[in-house]
Short mmCIF file of C-alpha atoms in Angstrom, two decimals:
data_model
loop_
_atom_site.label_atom_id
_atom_site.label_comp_id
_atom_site.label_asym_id
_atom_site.label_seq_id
_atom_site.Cartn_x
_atom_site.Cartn_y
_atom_site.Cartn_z
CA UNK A 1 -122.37 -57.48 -118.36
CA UNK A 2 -120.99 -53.92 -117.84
CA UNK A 3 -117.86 -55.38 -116.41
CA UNK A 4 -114.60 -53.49 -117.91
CA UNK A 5 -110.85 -54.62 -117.21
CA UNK A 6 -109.02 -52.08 -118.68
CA UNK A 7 -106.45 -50.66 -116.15
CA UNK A 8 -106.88 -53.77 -113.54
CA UNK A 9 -104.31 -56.64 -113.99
CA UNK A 10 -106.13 -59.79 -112.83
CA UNK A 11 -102.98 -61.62 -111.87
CA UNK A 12 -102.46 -62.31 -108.45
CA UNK A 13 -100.55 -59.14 -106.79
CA UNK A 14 -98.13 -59.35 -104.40
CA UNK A 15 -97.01 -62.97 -104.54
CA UNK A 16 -98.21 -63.50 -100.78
CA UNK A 17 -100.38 -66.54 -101.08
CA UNK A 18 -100.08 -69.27 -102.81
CA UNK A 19 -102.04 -72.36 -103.63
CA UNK A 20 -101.62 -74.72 -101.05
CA UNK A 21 -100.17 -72.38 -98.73
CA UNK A 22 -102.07 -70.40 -97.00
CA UNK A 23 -101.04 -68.72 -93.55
CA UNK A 24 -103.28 -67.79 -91.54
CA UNK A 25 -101.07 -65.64 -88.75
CA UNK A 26 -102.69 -62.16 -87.55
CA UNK A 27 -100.60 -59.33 -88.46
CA UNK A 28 -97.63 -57.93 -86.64
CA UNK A 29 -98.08 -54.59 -86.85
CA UNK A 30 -101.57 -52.24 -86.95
CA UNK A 31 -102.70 -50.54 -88.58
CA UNK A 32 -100.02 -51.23 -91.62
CA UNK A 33 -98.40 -48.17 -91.88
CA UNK A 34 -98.15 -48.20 -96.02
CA UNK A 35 -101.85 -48.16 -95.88
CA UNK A 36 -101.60 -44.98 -93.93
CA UNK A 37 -99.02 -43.33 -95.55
CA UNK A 38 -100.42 -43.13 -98.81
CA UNK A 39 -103.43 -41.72 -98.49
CA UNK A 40 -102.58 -39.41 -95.74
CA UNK A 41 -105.41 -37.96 -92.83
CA UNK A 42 -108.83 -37.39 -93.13
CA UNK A 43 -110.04 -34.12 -94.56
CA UNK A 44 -112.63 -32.34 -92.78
CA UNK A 45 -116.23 -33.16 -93.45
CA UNK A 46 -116.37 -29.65 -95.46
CA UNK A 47 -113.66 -30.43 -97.44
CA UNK A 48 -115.11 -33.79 -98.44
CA UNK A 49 -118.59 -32.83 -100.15
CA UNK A 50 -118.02 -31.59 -103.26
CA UNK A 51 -120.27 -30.06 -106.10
CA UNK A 52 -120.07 -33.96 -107.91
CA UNK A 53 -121.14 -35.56 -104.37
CA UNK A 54 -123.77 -33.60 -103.83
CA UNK A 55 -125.18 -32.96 -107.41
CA UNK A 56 -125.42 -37.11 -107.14
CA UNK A 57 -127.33 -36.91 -103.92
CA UNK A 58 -129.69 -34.65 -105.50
CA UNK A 59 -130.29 -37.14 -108.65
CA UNK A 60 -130.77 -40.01 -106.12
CA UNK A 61 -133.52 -38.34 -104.24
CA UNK A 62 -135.27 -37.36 -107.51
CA UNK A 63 -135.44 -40.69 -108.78
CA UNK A 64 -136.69 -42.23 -105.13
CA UNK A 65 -139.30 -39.46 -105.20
CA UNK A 66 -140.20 -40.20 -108.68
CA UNK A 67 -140.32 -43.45 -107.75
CA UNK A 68 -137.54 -44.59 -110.61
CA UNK A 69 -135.58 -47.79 -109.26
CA UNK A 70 -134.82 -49.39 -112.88
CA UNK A 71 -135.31 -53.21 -113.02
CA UNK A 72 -133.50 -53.73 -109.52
CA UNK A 73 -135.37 -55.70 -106.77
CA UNK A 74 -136.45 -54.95 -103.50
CA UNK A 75 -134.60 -56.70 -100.87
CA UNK A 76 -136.87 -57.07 -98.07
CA UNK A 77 -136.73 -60.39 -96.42
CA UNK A 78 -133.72 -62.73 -96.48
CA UNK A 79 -131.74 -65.53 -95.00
CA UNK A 80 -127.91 -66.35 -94.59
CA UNK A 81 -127.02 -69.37 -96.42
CA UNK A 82 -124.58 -70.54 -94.31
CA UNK A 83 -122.30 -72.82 -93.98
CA UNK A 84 -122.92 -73.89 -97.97
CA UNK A 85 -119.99 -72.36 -99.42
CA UNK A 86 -117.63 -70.84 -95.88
CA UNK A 87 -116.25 -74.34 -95.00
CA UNK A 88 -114.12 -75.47 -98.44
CA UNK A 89 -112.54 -78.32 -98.01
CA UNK A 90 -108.80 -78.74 -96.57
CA UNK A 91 -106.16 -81.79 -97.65
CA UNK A 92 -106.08 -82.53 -94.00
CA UNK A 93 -108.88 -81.10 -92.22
CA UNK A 94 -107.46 -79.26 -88.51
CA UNK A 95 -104.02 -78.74 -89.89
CA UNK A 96 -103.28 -74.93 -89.81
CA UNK A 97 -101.67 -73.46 -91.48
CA UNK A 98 -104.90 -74.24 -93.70
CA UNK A 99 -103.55 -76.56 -97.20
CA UNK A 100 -106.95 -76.31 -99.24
CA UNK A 101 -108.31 -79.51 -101.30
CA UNK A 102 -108.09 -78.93 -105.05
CA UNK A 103 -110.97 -78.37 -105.43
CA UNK A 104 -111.96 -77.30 -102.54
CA UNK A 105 -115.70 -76.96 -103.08
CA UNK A 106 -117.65 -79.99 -104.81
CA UNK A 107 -118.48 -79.87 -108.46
CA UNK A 108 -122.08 -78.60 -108.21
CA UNK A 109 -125.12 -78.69 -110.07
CA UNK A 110 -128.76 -77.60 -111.10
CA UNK A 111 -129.71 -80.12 -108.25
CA UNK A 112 -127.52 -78.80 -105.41
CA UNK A 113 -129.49 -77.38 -102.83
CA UNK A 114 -132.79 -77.28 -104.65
CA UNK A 115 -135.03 -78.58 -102.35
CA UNK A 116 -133.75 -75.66 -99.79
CA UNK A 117 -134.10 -72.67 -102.05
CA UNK A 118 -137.95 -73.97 -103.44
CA UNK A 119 -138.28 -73.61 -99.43
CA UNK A 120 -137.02 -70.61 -98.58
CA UNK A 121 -138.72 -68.67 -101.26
CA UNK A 122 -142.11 -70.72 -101.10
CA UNK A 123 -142.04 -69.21 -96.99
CA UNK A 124 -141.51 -65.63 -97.84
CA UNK A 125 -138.07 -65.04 -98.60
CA UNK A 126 -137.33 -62.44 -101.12
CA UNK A 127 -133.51 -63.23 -101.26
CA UNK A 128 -130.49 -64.94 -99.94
CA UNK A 129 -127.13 -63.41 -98.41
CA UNK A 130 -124.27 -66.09 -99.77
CA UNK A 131 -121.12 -65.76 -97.84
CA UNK A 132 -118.44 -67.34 -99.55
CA UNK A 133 -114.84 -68.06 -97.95
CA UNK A 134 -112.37 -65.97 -99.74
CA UNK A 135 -109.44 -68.60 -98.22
CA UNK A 136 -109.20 -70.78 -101.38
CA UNK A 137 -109.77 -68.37 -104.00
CA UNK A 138 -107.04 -65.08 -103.31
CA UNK A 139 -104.36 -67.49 -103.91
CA UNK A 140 -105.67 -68.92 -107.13
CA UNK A 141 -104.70 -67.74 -111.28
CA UNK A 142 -107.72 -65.71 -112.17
CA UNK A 143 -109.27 -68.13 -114.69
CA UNK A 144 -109.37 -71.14 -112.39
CA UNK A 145 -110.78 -68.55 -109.90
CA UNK A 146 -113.58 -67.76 -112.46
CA UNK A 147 -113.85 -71.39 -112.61
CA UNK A 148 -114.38 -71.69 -109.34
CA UNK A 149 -117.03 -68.98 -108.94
CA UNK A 150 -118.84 -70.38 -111.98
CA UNK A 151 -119.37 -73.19 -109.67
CA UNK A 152 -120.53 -71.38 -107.25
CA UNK A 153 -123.12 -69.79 -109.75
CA UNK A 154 -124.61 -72.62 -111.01
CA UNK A 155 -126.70 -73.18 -107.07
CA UNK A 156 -127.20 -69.17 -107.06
CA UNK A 157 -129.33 -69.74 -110.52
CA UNK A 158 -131.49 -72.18 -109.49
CA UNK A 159 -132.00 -69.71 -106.26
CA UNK A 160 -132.99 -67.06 -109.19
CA UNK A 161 -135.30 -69.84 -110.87
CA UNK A 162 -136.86 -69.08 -107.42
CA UNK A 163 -137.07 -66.03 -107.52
CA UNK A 164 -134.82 -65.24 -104.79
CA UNK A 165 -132.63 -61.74 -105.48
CA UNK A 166 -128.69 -62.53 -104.08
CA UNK A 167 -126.43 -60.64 -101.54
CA UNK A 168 -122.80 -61.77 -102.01
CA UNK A 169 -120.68 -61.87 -98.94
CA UNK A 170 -116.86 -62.61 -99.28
CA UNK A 171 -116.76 -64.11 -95.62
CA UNK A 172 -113.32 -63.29 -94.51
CA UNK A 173 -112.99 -64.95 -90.91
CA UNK A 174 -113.80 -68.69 -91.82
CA UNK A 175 -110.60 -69.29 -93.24
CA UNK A 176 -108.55 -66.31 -93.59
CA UNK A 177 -109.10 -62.81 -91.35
CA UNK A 178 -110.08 -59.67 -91.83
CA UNK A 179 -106.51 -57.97 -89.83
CA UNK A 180 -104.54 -60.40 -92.25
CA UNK A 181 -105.94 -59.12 -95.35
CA UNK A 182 -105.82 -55.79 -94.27
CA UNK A 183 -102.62 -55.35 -92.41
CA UNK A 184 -100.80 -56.88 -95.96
CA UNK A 185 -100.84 -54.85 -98.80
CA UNK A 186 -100.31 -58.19 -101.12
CA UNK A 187 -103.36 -59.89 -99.99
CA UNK A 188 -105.60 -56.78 -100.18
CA UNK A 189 -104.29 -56.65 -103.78
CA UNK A 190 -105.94 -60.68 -103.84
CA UNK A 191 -108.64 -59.17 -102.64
CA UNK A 192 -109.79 -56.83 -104.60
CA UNK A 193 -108.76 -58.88 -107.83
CA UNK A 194 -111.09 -61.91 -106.13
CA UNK A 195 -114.03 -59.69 -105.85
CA UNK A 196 -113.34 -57.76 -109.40
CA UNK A 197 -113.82 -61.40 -110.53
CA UNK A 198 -116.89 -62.48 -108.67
CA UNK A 199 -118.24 -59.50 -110.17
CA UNK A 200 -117.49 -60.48 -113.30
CA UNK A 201 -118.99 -63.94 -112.97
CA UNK A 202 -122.01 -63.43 -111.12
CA UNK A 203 -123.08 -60.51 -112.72
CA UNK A 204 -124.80 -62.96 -115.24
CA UNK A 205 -127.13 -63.49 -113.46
CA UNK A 206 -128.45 -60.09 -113.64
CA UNK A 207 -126.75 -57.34 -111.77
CA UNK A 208 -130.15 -55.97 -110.59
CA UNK A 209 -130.70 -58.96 -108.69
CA UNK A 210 -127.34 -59.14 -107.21
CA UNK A 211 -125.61 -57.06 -104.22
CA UNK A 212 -122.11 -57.48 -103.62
CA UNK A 213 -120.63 -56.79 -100.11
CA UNK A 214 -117.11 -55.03 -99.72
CA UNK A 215 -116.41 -57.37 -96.83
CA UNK A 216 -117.52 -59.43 -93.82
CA UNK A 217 -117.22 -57.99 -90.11
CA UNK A 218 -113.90 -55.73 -90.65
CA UNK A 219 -112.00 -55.41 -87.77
CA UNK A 220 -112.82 -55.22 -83.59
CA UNK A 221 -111.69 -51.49 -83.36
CA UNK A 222 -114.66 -49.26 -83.95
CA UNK A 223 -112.73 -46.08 -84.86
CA UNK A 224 -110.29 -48.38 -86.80
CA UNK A 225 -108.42 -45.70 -89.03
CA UNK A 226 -107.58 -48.38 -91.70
CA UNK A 227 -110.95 -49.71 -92.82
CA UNK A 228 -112.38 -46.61 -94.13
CA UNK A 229 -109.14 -46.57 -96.34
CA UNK A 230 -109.19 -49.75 -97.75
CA UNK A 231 -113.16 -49.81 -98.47
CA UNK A 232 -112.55 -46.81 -100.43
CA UNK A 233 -109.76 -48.77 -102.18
CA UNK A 234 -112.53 -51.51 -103.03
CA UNK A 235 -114.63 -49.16 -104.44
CA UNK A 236 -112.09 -47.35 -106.61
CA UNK A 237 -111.16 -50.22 -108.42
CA UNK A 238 -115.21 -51.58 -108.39
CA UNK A 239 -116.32 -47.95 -110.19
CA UNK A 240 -113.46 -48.31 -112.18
CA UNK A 241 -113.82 -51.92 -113.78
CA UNK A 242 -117.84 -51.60 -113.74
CA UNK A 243 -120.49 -49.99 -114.78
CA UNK A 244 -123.59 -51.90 -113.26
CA UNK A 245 -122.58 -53.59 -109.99
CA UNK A 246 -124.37 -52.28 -106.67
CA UNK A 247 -122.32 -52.33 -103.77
CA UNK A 248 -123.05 -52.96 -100.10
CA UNK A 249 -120.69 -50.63 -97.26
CA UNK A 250 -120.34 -51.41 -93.76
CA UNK A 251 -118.40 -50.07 -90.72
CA UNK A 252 -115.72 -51.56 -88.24
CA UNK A 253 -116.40 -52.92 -85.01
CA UNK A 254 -117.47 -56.23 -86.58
CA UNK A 255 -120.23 -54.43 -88.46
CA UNK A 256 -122.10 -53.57 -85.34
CA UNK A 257 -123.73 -50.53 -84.95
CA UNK A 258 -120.86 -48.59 -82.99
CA UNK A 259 -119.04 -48.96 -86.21
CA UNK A 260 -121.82 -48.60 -88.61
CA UNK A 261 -122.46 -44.66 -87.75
CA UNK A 262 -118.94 -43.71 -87.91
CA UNK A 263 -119.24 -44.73 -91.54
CA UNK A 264 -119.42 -40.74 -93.83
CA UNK A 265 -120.90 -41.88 -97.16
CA UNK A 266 -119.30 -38.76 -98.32
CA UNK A 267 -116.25 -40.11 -98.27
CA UNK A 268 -117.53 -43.53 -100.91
CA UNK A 269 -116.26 -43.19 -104.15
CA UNK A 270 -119.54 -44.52 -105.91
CA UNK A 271 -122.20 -42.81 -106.98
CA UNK A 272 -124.77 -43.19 -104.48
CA UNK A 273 -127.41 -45.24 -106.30
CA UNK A 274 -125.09 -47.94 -106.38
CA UNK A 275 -124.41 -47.99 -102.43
CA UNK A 276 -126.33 -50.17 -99.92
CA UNK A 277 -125.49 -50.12 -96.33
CA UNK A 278 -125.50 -52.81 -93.77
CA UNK A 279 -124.75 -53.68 -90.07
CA UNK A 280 -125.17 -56.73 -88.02
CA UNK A 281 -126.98 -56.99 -84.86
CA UNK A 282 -126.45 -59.01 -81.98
CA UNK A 283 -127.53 -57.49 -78.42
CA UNK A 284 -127.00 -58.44 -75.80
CA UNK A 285 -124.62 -60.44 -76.62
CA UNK A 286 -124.51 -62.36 -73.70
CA UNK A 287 -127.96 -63.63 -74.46
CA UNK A 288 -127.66 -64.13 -78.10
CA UNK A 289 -123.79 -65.87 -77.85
CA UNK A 290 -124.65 -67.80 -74.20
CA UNK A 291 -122.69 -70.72 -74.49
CA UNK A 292 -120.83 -70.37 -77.74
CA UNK A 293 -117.95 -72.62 -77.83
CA UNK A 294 -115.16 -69.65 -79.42
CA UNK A 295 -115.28 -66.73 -77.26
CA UNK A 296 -112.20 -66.04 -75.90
CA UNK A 297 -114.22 -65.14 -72.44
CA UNK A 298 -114.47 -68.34 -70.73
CA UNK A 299 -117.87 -66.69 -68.74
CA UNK A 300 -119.47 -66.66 -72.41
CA UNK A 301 -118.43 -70.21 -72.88
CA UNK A 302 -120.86 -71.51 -69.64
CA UNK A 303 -123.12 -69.17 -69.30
CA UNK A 304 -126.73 -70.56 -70.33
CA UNK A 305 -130.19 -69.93 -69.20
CA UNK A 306 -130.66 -66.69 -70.04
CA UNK A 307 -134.56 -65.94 -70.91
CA UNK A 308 -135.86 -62.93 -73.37
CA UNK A 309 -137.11 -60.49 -72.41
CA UNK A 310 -135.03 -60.65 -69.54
CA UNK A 311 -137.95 -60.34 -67.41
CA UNK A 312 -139.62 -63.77 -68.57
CA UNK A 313 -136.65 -65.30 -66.78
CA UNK A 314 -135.44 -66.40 -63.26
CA UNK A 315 -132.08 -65.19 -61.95
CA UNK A 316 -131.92 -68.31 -59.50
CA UNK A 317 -132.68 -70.87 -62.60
CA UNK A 318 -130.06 -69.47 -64.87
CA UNK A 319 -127.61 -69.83 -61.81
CA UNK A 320 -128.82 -73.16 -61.04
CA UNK A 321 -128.30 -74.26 -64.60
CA UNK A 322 -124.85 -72.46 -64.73
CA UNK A 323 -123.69 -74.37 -61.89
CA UNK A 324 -125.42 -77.99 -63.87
CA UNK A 325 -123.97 -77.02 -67.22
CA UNK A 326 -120.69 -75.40 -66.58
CA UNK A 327 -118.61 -78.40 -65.54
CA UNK A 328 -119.98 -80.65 -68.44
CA UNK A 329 -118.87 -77.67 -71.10
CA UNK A 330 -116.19 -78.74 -73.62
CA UNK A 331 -112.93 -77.24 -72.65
CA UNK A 332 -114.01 -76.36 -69.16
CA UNK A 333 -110.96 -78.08 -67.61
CA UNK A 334 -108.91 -75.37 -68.80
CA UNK A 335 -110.69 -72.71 -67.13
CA UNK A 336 -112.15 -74.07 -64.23
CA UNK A 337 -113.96 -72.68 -61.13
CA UNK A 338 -113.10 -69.21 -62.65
CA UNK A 339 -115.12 -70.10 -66.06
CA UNK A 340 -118.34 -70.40 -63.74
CA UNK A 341 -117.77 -67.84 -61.41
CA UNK A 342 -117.62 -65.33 -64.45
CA UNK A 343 -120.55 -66.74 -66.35
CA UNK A 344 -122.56 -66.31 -63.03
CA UNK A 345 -121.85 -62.59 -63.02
CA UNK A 346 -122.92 -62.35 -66.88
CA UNK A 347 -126.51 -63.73 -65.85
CA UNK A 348 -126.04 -61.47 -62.70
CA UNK A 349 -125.73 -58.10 -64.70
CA UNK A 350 -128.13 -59.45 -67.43
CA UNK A 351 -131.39 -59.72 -65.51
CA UNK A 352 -130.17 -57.02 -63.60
CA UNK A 353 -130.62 -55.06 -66.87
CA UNK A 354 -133.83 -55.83 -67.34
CA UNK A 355 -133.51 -55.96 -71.34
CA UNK A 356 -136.54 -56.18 -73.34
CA UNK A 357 -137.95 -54.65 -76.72
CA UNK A 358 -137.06 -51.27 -75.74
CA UNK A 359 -133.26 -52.17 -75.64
CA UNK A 360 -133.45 -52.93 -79.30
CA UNK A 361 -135.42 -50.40 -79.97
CA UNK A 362 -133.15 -47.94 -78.90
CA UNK A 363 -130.16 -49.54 -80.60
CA UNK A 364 -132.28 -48.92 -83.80
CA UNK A 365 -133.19 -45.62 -83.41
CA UNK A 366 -129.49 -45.14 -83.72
CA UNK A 367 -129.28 -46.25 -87.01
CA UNK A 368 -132.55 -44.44 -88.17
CA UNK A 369 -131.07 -40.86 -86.55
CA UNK A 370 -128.13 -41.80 -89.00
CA UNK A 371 -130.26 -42.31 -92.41
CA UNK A 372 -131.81 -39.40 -91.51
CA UNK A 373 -128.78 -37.25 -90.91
CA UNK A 374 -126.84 -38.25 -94.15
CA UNK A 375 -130.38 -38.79 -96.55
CA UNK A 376 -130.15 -42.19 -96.54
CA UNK A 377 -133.40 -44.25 -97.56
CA UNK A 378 -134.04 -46.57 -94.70
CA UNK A 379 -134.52 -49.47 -97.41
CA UNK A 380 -130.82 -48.87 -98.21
CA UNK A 381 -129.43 -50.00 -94.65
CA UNK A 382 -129.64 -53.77 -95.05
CA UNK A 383 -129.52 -55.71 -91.23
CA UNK A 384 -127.78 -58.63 -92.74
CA UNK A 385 -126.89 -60.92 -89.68
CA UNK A 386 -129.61 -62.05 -86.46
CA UNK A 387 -129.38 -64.48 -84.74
CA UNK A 388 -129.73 -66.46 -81.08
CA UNK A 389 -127.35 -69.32 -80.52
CA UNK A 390 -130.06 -71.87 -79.27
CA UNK A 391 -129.67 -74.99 -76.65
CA UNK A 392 -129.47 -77.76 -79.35
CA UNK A 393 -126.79 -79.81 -81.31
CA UNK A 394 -123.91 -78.97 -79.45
CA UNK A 395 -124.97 -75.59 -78.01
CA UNK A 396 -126.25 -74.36 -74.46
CA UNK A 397 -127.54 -71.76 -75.68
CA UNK A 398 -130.77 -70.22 -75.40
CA UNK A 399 -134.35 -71.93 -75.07
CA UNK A 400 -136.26 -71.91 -78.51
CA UNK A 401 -139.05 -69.42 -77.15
CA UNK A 402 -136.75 -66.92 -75.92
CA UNK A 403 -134.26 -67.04 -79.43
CA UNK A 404 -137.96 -66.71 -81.36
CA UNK A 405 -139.17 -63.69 -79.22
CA UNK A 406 -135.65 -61.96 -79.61
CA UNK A 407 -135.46 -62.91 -83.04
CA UNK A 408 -139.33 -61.11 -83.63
CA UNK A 409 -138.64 -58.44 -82.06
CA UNK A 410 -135.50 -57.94 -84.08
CA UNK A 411 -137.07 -58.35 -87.52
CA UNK A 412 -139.94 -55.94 -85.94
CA UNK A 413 -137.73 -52.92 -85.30
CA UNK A 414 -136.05 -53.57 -88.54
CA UNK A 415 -139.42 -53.55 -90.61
CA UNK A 416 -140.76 -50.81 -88.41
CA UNK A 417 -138.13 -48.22 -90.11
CA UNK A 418 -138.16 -49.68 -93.12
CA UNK A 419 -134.92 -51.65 -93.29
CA UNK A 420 -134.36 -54.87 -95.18
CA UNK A 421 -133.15 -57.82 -93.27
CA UNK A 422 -131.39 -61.30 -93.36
CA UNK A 423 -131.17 -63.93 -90.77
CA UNK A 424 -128.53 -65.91 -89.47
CA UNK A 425 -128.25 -68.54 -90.65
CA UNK A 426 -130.08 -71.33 -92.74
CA UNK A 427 -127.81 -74.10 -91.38
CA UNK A 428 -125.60 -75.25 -87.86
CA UNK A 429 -125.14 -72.40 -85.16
CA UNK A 430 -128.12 -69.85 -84.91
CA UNK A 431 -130.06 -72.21 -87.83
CA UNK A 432 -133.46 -71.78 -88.88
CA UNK A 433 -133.15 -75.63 -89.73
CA UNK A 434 -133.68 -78.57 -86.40
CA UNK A 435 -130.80 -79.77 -87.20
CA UNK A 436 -127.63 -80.20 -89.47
CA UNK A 437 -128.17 -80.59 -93.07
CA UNK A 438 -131.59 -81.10 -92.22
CA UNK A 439 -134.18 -79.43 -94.24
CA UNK A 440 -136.85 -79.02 -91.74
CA UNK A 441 -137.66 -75.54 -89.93
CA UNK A 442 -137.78 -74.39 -86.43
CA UNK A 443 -141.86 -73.32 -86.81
CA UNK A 444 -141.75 -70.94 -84.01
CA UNK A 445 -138.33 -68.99 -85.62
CA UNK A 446 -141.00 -68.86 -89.06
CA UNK A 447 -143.70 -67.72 -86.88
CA UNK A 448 -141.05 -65.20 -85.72
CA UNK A 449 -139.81 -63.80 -88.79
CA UNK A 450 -143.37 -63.08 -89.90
CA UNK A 451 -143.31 -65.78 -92.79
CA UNK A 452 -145.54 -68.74 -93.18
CA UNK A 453 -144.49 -72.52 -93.67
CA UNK A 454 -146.68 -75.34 -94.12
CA UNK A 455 -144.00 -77.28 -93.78
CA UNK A 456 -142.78 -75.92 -90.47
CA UNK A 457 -141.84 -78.27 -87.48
CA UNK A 458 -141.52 -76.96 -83.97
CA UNK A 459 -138.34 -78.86 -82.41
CA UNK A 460 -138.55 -82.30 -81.56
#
């Protein structure tokens, strides 16, 4: 399926993980300096378009105008399918460093999941972003990796039985980080040798149905030096092993949109109707995150009652339930008084804001001034994470009509310049779904997303 291996060696490089060992430790030093070395500073943006690059530009904009796309979908509408394959299972579960089951992801079947994906696609969906945990798979011999992903494939046909088109995600953060891979020249190596072979698999299902991402949220530092560097490395060795695959860039900065328009696709070694772009949006993050149990800002961990627009809320309520909630919040003893005093000034500066549609609208004109300065098409820039943390489950987050205004107005300013987009997520934090592994829908996030359900149930 278009896939050629001459002059890639699929055997693990670097010798740096190992089955059943897996270390999970940030990197010492950043950004790895061999990374740097070899391929030397940037060359000026003149320097950088050459006849080739833009001779290819020219072809692509012909065969939009002409209206030539091939067999290849449209990906318009589409949903994260998460957590289905980003939490493999560990010998002993909370023991770090991580020692993964073998195997660590169930033997699965036409069955698995069915019911879900005859959901999604009966509401509207037009396709499915997968993220996958790369954590057991860089350590693994490439045919039992194969193996492994042929597992994997066997739910992503039934999703094309559906009719639902695929965007492949190798999630690096749920078991194994972006700065690790990046900062160690062995496990980028893995890396690139795991997603040469997820290419290889899934591309049976048809690569004009399937996107593959380079990676997941790369690094905090916008202006990282490194990422640009090792993307390019990914897409070396993708153009060079096949023909067919369609690739998905994004920038640092956790693929926000700081990140995303430092990104040149000038400087992307693949010809340009093979490249799809994508950032993640989640402002203000202090609405969208309120109450999250991870951030390393205890004020983010407490604060709750934050309305959207910000001026459907009540400053004095969202104190008021600061002050309720704060003390009851898991981990609160070891942040105390100064947990609640920060989360007070978060809903402080937040209605002082005032933020409403035209904050996100704004943030999106960004992105649109950036397609238009580099000739991107707009349905080329895939938004491929949304979401609201919501009070439910576990969560103080934010009240169900808020997260579904936010979320509409989101998808709106998305669809209103013509970019594709995916929500997060099917399942657990920010879920479509009422509740874990449950398979009915939040009917006012459907309402929100502009899709239809009969099926829908508002929350209990």
């Amino acid at each position: 399926m278009g896939l050629r291996r001459a002059g890639h060696d699929p055997r693990p490089l670097g010798g740096r993980l190992r089955q059943g060992d897996l270390v999970l430790h940030p990197p010492r030093a950043w950004p790895p300096p061999d990374l740097r070395a070899r391929h030397g500073p940037r060359r000026d943006r003149a320097d950088r378009r050459g006849p080739a690059m833009i001779a290819r530009g020219l072809l692509l904009a012909i065969a939009i105008a002409l209206g030539a796309g091939g067999a290849a979908e449209a990906f318009e509408r589409g949903i994260n399918v998460n957590p289905w394959f980003t939490k493999p299972r560990a010998q002993k579960p909370g023991s770090k460093p991580v020692v993964f089951a073998d195997p660590a992801y169930p033997a699965y079947t036409a069955e698995s999941y069915r019911a879900d994906l005859e959901k999604i696609a009966a509401a509207g969906f037009d396709f499915i972003r997968v993220p996958i945990s790369p954590g057991p798979f860089l350590p693994m011999d490439p045919d039992k990796r194969r193996a492994a992903f042929a597992n994997i494939r066997t739910v992503l046909e039934t999703a094309r039985a559906q009719g639902l088109d695929i965007m492949l995600n190798i999630h690096a953060g749920s078991t194994v980080s972006y700065a690790a891979i990046a900062a160690d020249e062995g496990l980028r190596e893995q890396y690139i040798a795991s997603l040469l072979d997820l290419i290889a698999v899934m591309g049976d299902l048809g690569f004009e149905h399937v996107l593959f991402e380079t990676i997941n949220e790369p690094s905090s530092v916008c202006d990282d030096p490194v990422w640009p560097i090792f993307q390019r490395q990914i897409l070396e060795a993708v153009a060079a092993a096949s023909d067919e695959a369609r690739m998905v860039v994004t920038g640092s900065c956790w693929s926000a949109i700081d990140g995303f328009v430092l990104l040149d696709p000038a400087e992307l070694p693949l010809d340009p109707e093979r490249l799809y772009y994508t950032f993640h949006y989640y402002s203000p993050y202090v609405f969208t995150h309120q109450g999250n149990s991870w951030s390393g800002d205890p004020g983010n961990r407490v604060v709750t009652g934050l309305a959207w627009p910000a001026a459907r809320g009540d400053l004095e309520s969202a104190r008021a339930r600061i002050l309720e909630v704060a003390p009851k919040t898991e981990g609160y003893a070891r942040f105390g008084e100064a947990a609640t005093r920060q989360a007070l000034d978060l809903a402080d500066r937040y209605y002082a804001s005032n933020a409403g549609p035209d904050f996100i609208a704004t943030d999106f004109d960004r992105v649109a001034d950036w397609a238009r300065a580099h000739d991107i098409p707009a349905d080329r820039i895939i938004l491929s994470e949304f979401g609201v943390l919501k009070r439910e489950r576990k969560w103080q987050g934010a009240d169900i009509d808020s997260a579904a205004r936010w979320v509409g107005a989101v998808r709106q300013a998305a669809e209103a310049r013509g970019m594709p987009w995916a929500m997060w997520s099917y399942d657990e934090g920010m879920a479509l779904t009422v509740a874990d592994r449950d398979i009915r829908w939040h009917g006012e996030l459907v309402e929100a997303l502009g899709l239809k359900s009969p099926e829908a149930e508002p929350i209990p």
